[in-house]
Short mmCIF file of N, CA and C in Angstrom, two decimals:
data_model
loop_
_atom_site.label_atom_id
_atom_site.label_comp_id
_atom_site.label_asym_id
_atom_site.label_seq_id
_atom_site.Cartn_x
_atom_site.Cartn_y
_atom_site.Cartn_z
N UNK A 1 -22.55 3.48 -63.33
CA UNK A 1 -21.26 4.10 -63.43
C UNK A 1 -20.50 4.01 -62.10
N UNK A 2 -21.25 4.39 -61.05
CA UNK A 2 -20.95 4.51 -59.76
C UNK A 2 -19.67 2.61 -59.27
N UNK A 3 -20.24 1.55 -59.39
CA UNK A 3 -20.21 0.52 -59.60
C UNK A 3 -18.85 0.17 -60.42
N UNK A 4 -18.87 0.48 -61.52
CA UNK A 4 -17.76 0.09 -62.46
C UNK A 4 -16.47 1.52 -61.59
N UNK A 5 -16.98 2.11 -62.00
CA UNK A 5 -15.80 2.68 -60.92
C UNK A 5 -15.10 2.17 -59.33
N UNK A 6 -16.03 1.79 -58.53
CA UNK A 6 -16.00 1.02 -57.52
C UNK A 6 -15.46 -0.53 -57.68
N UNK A 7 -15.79 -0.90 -58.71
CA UNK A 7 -15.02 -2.30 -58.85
C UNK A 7 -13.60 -2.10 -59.64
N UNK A 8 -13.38 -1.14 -60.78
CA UNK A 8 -12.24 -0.85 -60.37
C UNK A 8 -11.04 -0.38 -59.68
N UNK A 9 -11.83 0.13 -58.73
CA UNK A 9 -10.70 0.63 -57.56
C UNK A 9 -10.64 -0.34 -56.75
N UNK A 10 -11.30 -1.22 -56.54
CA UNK A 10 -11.06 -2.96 -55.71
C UNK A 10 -10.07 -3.17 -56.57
N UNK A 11 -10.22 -3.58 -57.67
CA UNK A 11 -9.45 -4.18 -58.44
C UNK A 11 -7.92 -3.03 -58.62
N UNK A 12 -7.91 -2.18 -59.01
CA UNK A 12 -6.35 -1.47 -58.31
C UNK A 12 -6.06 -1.51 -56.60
N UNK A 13 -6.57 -1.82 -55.64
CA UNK A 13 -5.86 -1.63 -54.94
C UNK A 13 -5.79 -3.55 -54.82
N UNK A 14 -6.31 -4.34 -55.10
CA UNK A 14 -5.91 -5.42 -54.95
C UNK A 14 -4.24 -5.60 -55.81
N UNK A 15 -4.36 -5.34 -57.10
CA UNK A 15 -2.88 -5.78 -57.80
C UNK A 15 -2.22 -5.40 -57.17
N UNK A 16 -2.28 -3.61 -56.62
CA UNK A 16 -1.23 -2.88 -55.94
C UNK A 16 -0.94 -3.41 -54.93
N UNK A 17 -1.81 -4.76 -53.97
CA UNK A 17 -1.12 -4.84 -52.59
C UNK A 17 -0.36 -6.24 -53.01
N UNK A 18 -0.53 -6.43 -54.36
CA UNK A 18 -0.06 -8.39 -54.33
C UNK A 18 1.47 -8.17 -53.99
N UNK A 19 2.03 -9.34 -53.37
CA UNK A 19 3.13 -10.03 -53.45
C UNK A 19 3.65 -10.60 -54.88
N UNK A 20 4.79 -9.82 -55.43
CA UNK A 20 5.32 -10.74 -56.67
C UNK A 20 6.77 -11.22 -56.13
N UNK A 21 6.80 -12.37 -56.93
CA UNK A 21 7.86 -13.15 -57.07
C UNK A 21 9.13 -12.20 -57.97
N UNK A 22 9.98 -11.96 -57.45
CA UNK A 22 11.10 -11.33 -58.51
C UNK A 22 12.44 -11.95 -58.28
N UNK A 23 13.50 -11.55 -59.09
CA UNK A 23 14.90 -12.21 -59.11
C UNK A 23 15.51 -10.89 -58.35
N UNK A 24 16.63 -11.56 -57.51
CA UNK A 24 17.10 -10.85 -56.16
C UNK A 24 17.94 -10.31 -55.89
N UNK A 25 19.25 -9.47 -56.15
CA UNK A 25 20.48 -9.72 -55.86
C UNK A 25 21.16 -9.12 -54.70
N UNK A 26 21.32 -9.98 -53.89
CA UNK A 26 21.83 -10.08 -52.21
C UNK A 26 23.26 -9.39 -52.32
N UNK A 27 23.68 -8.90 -51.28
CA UNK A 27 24.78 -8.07 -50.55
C UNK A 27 25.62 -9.34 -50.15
N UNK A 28 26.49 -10.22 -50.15
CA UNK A 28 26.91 -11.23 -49.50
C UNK A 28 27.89 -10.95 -48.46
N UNK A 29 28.69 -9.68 -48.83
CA UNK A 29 30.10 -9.47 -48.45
C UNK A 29 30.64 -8.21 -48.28
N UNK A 30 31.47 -7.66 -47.59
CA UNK A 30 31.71 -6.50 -48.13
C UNK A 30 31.45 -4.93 -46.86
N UNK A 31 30.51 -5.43 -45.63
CA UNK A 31 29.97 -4.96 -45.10
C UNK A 31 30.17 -5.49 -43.36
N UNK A 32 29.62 -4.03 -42.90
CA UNK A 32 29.60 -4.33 -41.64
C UNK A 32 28.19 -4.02 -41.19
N UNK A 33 27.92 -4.41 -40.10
CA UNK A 33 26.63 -3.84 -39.45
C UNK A 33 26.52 -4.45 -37.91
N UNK A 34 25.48 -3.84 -37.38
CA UNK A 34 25.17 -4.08 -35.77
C UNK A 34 23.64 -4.92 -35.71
N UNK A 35 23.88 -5.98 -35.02
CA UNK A 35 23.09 -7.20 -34.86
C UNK A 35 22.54 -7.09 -33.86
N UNK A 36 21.01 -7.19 -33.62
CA UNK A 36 20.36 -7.25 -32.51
C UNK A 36 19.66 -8.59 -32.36
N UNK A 37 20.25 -9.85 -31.73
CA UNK A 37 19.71 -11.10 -31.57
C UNK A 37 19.08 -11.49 -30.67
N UNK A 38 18.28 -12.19 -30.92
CA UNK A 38 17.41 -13.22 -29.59
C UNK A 38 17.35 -14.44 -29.77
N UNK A 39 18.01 -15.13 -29.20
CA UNK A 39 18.19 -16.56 -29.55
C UNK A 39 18.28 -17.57 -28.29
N UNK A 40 17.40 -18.56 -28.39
CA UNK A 40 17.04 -19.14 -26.97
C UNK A 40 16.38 -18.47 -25.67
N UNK A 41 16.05 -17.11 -26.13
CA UNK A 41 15.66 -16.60 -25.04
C UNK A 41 16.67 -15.18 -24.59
N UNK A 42 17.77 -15.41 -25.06
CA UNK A 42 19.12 -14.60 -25.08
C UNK A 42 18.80 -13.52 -25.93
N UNK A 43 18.93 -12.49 -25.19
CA UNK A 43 19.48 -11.39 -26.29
C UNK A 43 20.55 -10.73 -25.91
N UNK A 44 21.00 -10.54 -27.05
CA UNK A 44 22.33 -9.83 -27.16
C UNK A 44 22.33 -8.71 -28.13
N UNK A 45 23.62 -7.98 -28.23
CA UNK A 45 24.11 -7.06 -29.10
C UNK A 45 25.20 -7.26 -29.84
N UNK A 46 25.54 -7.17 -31.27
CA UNK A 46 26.63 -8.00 -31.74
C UNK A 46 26.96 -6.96 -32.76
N UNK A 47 28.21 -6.59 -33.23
CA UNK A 47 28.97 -5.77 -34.36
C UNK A 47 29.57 -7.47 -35.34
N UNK A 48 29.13 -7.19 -36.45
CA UNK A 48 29.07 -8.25 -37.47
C UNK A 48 30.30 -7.67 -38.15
N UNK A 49 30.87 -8.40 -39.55
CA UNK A 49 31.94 -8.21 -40.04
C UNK A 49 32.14 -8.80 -41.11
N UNK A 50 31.24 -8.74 -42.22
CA UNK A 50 31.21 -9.58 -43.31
C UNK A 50 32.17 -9.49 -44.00
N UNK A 51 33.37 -9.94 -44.45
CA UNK A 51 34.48 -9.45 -45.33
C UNK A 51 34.08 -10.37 -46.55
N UNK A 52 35.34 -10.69 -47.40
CA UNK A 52 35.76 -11.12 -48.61
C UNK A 52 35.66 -12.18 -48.23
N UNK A 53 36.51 -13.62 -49.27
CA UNK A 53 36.43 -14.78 -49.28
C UNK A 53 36.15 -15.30 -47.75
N UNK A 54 35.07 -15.38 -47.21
CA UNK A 54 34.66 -15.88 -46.17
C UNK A 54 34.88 -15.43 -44.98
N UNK A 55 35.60 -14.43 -45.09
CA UNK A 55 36.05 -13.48 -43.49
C UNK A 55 34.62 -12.97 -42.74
N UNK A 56 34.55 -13.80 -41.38
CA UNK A 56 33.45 -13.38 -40.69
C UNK A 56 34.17 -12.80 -39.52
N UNK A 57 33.50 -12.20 -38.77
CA UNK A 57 33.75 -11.95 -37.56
C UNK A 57 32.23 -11.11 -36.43
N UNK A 58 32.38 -12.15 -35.50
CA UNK A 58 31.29 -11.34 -34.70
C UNK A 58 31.69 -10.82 -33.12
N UNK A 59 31.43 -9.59 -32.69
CA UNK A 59 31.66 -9.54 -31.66
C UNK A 59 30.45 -8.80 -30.56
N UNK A 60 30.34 -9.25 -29.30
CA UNK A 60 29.01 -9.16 -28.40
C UNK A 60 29.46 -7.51 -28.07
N UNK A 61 28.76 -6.69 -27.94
CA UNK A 61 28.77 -5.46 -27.48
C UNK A 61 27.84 -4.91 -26.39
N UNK A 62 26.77 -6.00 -25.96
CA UNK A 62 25.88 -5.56 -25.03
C UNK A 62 25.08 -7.41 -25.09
N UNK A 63 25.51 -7.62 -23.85
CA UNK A 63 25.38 -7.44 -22.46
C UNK A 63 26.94 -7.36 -22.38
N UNK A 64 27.06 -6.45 -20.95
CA UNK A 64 28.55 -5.42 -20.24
C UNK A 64 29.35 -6.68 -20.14
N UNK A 65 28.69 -7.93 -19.55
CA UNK A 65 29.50 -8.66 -18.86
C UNK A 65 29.77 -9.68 -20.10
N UNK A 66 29.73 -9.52 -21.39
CA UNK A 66 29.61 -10.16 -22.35
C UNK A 66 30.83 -9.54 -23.16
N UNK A 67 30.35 -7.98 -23.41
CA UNK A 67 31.02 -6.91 -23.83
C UNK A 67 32.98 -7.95 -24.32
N UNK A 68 32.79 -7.48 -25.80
CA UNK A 68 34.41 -8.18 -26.31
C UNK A 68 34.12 -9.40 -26.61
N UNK A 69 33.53 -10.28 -26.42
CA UNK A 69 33.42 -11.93 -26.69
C UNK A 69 32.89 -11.65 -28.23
N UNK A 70 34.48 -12.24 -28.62
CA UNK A 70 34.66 -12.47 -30.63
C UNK A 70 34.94 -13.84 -30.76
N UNK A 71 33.93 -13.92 -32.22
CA UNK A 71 34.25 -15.28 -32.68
C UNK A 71 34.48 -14.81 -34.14
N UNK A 72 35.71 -15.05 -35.12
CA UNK A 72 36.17 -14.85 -35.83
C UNK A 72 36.39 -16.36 -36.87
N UNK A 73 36.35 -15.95 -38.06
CA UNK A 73 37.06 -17.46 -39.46
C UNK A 73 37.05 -16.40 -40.19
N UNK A 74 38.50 -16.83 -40.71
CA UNK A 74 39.22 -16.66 -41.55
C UNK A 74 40.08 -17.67 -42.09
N UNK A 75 39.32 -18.00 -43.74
CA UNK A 75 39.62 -19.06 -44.46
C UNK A 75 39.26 -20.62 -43.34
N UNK A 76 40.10 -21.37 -42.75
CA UNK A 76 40.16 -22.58 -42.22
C UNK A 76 40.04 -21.97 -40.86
N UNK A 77 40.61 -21.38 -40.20
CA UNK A 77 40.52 -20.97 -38.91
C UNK A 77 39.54 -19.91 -38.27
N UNK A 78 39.04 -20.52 -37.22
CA UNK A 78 38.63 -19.88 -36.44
C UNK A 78 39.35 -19.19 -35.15
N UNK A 79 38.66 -18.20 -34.75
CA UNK A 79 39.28 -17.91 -33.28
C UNK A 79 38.29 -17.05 -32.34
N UNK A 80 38.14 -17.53 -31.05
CA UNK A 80 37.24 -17.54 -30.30
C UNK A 80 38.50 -16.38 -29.24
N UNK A 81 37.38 -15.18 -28.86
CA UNK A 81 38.46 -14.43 -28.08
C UNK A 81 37.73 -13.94 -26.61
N UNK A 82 38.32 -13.44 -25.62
CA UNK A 82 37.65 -12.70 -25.07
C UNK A 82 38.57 -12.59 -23.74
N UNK A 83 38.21 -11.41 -22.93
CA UNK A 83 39.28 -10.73 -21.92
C UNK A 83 40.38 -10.73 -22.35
N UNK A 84 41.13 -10.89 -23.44
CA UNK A 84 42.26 -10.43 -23.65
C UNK A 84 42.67 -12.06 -24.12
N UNK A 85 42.30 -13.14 -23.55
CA UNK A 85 42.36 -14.42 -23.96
C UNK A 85 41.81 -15.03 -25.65
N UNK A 86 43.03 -15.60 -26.60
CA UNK A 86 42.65 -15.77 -27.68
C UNK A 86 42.73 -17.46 -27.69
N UNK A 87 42.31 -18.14 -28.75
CA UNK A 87 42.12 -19.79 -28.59
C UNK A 87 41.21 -19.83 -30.60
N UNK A 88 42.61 -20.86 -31.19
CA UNK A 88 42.20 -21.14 -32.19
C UNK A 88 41.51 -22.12 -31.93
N UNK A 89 40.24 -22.76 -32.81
CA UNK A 89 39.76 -23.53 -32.62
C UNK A 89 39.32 -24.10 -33.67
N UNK A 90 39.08 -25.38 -34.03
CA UNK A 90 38.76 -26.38 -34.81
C UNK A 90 37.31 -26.10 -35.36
N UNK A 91 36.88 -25.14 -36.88
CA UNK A 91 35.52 -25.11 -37.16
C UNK A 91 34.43 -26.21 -36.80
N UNK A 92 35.17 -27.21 -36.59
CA UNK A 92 34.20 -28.63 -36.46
C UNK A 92 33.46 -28.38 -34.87
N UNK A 93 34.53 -27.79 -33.94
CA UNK A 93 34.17 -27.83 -32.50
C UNK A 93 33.20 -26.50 -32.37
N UNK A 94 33.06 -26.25 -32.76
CA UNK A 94 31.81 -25.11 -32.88
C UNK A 94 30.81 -25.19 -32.37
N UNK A 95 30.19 -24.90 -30.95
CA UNK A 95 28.85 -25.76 -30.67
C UNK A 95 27.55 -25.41 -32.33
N UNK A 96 27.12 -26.16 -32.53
CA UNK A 96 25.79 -26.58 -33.73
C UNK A 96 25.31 -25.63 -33.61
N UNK A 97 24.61 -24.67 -32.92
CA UNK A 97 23.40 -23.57 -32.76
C UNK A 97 24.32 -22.52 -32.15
N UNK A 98 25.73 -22.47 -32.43
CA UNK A 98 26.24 -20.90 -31.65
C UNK A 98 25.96 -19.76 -33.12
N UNK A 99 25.37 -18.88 -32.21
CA UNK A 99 24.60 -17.81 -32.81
C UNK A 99 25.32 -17.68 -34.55
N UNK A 100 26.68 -17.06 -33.68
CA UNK A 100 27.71 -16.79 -34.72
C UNK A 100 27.62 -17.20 -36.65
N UNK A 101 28.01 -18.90 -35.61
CA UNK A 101 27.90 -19.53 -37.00
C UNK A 101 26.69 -19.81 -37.67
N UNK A 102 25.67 -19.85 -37.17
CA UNK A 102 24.58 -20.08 -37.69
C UNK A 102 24.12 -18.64 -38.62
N UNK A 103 24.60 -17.42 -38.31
CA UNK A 103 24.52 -16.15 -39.39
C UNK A 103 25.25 -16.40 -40.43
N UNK A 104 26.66 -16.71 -40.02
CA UNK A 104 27.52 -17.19 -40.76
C UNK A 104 27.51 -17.90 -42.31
N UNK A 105 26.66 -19.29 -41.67
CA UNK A 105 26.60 -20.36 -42.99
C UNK A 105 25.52 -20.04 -43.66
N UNK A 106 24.34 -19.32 -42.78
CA UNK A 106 23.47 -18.95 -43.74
C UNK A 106 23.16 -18.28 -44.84
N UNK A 107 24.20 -16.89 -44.05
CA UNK A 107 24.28 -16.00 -45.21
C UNK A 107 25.33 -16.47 -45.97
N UNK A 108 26.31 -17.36 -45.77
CA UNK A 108 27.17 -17.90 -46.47
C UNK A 108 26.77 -18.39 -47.69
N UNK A 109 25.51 -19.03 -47.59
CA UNK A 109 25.18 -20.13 -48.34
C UNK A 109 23.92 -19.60 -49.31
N UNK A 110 23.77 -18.77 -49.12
CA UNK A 110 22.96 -17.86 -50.37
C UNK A 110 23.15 -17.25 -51.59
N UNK A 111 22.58 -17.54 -52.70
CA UNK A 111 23.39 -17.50 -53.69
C UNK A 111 23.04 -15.90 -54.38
N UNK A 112 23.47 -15.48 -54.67
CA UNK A 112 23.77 -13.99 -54.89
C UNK A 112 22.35 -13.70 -55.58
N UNK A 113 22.04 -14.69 -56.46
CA UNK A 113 20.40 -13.72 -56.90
C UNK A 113 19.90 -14.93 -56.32
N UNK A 114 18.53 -14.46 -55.83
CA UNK A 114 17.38 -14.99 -55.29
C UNK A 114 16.16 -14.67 -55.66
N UNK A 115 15.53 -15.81 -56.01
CA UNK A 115 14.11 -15.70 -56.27
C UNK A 115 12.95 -15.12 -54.69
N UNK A 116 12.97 -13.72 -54.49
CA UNK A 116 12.22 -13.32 -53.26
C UNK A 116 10.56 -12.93 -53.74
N UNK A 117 9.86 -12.59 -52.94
CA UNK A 117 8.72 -12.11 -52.33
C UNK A 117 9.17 -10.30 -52.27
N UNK A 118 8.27 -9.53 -53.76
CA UNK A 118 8.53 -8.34 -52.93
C UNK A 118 7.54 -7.79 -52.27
N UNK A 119 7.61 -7.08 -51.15
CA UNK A 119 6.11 -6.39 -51.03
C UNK A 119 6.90 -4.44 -50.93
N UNK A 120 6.03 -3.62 -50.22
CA UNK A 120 6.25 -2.66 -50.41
C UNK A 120 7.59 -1.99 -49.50
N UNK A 121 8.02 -2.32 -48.79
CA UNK A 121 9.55 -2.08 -47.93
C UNK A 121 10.44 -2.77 -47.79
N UNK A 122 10.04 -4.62 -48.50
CA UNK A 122 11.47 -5.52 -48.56
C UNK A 122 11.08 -6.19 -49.27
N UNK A 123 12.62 -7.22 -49.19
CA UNK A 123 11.55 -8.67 -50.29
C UNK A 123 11.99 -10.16 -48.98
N UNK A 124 11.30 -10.81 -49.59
CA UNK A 124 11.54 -11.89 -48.42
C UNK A 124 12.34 -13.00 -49.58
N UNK A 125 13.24 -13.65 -48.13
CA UNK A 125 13.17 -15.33 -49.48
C UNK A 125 13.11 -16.32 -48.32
N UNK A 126 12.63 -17.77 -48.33
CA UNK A 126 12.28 -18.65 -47.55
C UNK A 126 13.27 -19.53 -47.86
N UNK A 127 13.94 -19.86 -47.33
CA UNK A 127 14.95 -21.32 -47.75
C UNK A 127 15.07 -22.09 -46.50
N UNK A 128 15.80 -23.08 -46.79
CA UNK A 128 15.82 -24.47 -46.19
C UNK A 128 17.09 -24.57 -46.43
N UNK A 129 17.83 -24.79 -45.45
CA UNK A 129 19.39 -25.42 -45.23
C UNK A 129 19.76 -26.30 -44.23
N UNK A 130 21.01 -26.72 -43.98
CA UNK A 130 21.28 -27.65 -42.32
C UNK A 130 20.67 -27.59 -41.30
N UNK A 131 20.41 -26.13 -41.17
CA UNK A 131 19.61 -25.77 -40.05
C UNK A 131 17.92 -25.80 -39.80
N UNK A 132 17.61 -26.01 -41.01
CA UNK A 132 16.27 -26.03 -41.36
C UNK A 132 15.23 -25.30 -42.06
N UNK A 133 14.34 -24.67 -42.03
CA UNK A 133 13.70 -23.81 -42.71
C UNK A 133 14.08 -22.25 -42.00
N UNK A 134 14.55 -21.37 -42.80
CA UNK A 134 14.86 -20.04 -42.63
C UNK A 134 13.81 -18.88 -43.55
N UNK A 135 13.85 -17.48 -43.20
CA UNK A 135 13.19 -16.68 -43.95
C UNK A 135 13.90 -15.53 -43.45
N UNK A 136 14.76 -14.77 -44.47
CA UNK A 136 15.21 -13.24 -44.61
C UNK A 136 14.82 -12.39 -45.08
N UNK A 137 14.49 -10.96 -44.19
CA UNK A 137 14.14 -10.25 -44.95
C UNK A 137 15.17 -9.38 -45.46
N UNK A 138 15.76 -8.62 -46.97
CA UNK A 138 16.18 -7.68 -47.57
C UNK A 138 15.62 -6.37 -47.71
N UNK A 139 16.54 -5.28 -47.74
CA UNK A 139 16.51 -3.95 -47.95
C UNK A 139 16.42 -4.02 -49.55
N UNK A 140 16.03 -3.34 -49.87
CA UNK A 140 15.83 -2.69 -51.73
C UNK A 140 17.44 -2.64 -52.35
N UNK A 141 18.25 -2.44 -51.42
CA UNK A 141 19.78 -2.42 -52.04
C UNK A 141 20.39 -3.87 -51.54
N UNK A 142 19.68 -4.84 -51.08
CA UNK A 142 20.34 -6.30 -50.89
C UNK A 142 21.02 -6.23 -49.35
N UNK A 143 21.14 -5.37 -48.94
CA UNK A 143 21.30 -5.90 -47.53
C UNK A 143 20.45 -6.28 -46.87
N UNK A 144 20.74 -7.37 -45.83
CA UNK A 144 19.63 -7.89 -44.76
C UNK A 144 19.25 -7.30 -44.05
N UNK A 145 17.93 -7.33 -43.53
CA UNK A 145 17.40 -6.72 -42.44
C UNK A 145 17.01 -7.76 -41.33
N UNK A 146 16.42 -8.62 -41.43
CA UNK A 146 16.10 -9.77 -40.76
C UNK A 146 16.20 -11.31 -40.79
N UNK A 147 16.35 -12.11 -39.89
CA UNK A 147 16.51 -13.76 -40.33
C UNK A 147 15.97 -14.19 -39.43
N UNK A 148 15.20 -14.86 -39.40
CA UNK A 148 14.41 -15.63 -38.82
C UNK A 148 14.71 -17.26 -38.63
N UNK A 149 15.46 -18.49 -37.87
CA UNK A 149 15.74 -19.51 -37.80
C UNK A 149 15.01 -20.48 -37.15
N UNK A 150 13.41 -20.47 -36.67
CA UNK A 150 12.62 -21.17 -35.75
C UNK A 150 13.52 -22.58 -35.23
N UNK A 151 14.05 -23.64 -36.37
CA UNK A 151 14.98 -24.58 -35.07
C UNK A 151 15.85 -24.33 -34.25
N UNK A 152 16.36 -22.74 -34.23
CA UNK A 152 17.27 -22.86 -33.75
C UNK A 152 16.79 -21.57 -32.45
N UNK A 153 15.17 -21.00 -32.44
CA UNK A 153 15.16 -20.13 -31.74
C UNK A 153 15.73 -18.74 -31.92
N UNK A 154 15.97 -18.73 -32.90
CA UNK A 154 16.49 -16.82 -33.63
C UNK A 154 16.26 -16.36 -34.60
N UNK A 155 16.33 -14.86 -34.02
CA UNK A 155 15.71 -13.85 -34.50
C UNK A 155 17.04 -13.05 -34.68
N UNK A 156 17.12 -12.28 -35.65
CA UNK A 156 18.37 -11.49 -35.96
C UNK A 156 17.98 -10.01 -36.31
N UNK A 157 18.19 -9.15 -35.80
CA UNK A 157 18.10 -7.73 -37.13
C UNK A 157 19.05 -7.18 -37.05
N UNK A 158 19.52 -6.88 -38.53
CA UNK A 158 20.62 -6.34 -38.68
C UNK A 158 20.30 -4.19 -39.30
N UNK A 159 21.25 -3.46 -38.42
CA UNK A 159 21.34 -2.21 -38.65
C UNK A 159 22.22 -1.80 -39.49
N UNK A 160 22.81 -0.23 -39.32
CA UNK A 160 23.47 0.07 -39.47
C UNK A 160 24.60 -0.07 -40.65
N UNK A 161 24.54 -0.13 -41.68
CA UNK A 161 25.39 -0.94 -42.47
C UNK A 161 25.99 -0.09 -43.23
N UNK A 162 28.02 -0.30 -43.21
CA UNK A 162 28.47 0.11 -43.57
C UNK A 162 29.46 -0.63 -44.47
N UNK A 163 29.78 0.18 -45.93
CA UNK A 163 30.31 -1.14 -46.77
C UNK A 163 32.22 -0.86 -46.16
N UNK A 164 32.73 -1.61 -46.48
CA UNK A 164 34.08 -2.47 -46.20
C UNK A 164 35.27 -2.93 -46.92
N UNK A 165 36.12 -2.53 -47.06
CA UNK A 165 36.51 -3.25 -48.28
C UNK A 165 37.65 -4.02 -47.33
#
């Protein structure tokens, strides 16, 4: 008796710890939150700005001497700001790995349900885009918590999140 009891409690706490596959539905838009990045070695502090049809905006809030440096698109344009100095700029001229855009297209490019990984405090999803192999983690209500970009050296976590309209 002892035994069959004992092998079923292996056997419940094994199902209970599995990883399932479920269908996802992501936060795309709509929201703000505070970004804590490390990228190349860099860390920074960033207030994010997810709007509607593609309205991004990021701005550095820590490091002091950083403090104000925005990079903004809206629709076709971008605009790169800082000390009081503004400069539209050509999405194409974008350096490849600036932090910004690389949150940007990623979360851009995710399609509202996702096949994730749940376990017991998020779900994960692994994808592959321009940039290469990525992995995000989600909150239970579809906002992000983490992104992970190894080609490009970043790490993201996102706080604070407040919705936007």
């Amino acid at each position: 008796m002892k035994k069959a009891v004992l092998v079923g409690m292996i056997l419940l706490v094994l199902l209970c710890s599995c990883k399932k596959q479920v269908d996802f539905e992501v936060k795309k838009s709509g929201f703000s939150c505070d970004a804590e990045v490390v990228y190349n070695e860099t860390e920074l502090k960033a207030k994010l700005f997810v709007g509607e049809n593609g309205y991004f905006c990021a701005e550095v809030t820590e490091p002091e001497a950083l403090n104000g440096m925005k990079c903004e698109w809206s629709g076709d344009k971008v605009t790169v700001s800082y000390l009081g100095i503004k400069q539209d700029i050509d999405p194409e001229n974008i350096p490849y790995f600036n932090y910004a855009k690389l949150i940007r297209d990623i979360l851009g490019d995710l399609s509202s349900n996702l096949i994730t990984t749940a376990t017991n405090d998020y779900f994960t999803y692994n994808g592959t885009g321009i940039y290469g192999d990525y992995r995000i983690e989600f909150r239970a209500d579809g906002f992000p918590i983490k992104l992970h970009l190894p080609s490009a050296s970043l790490t993201v976590t996102f706080t604070n999140f407040q919705y936007v309209s």
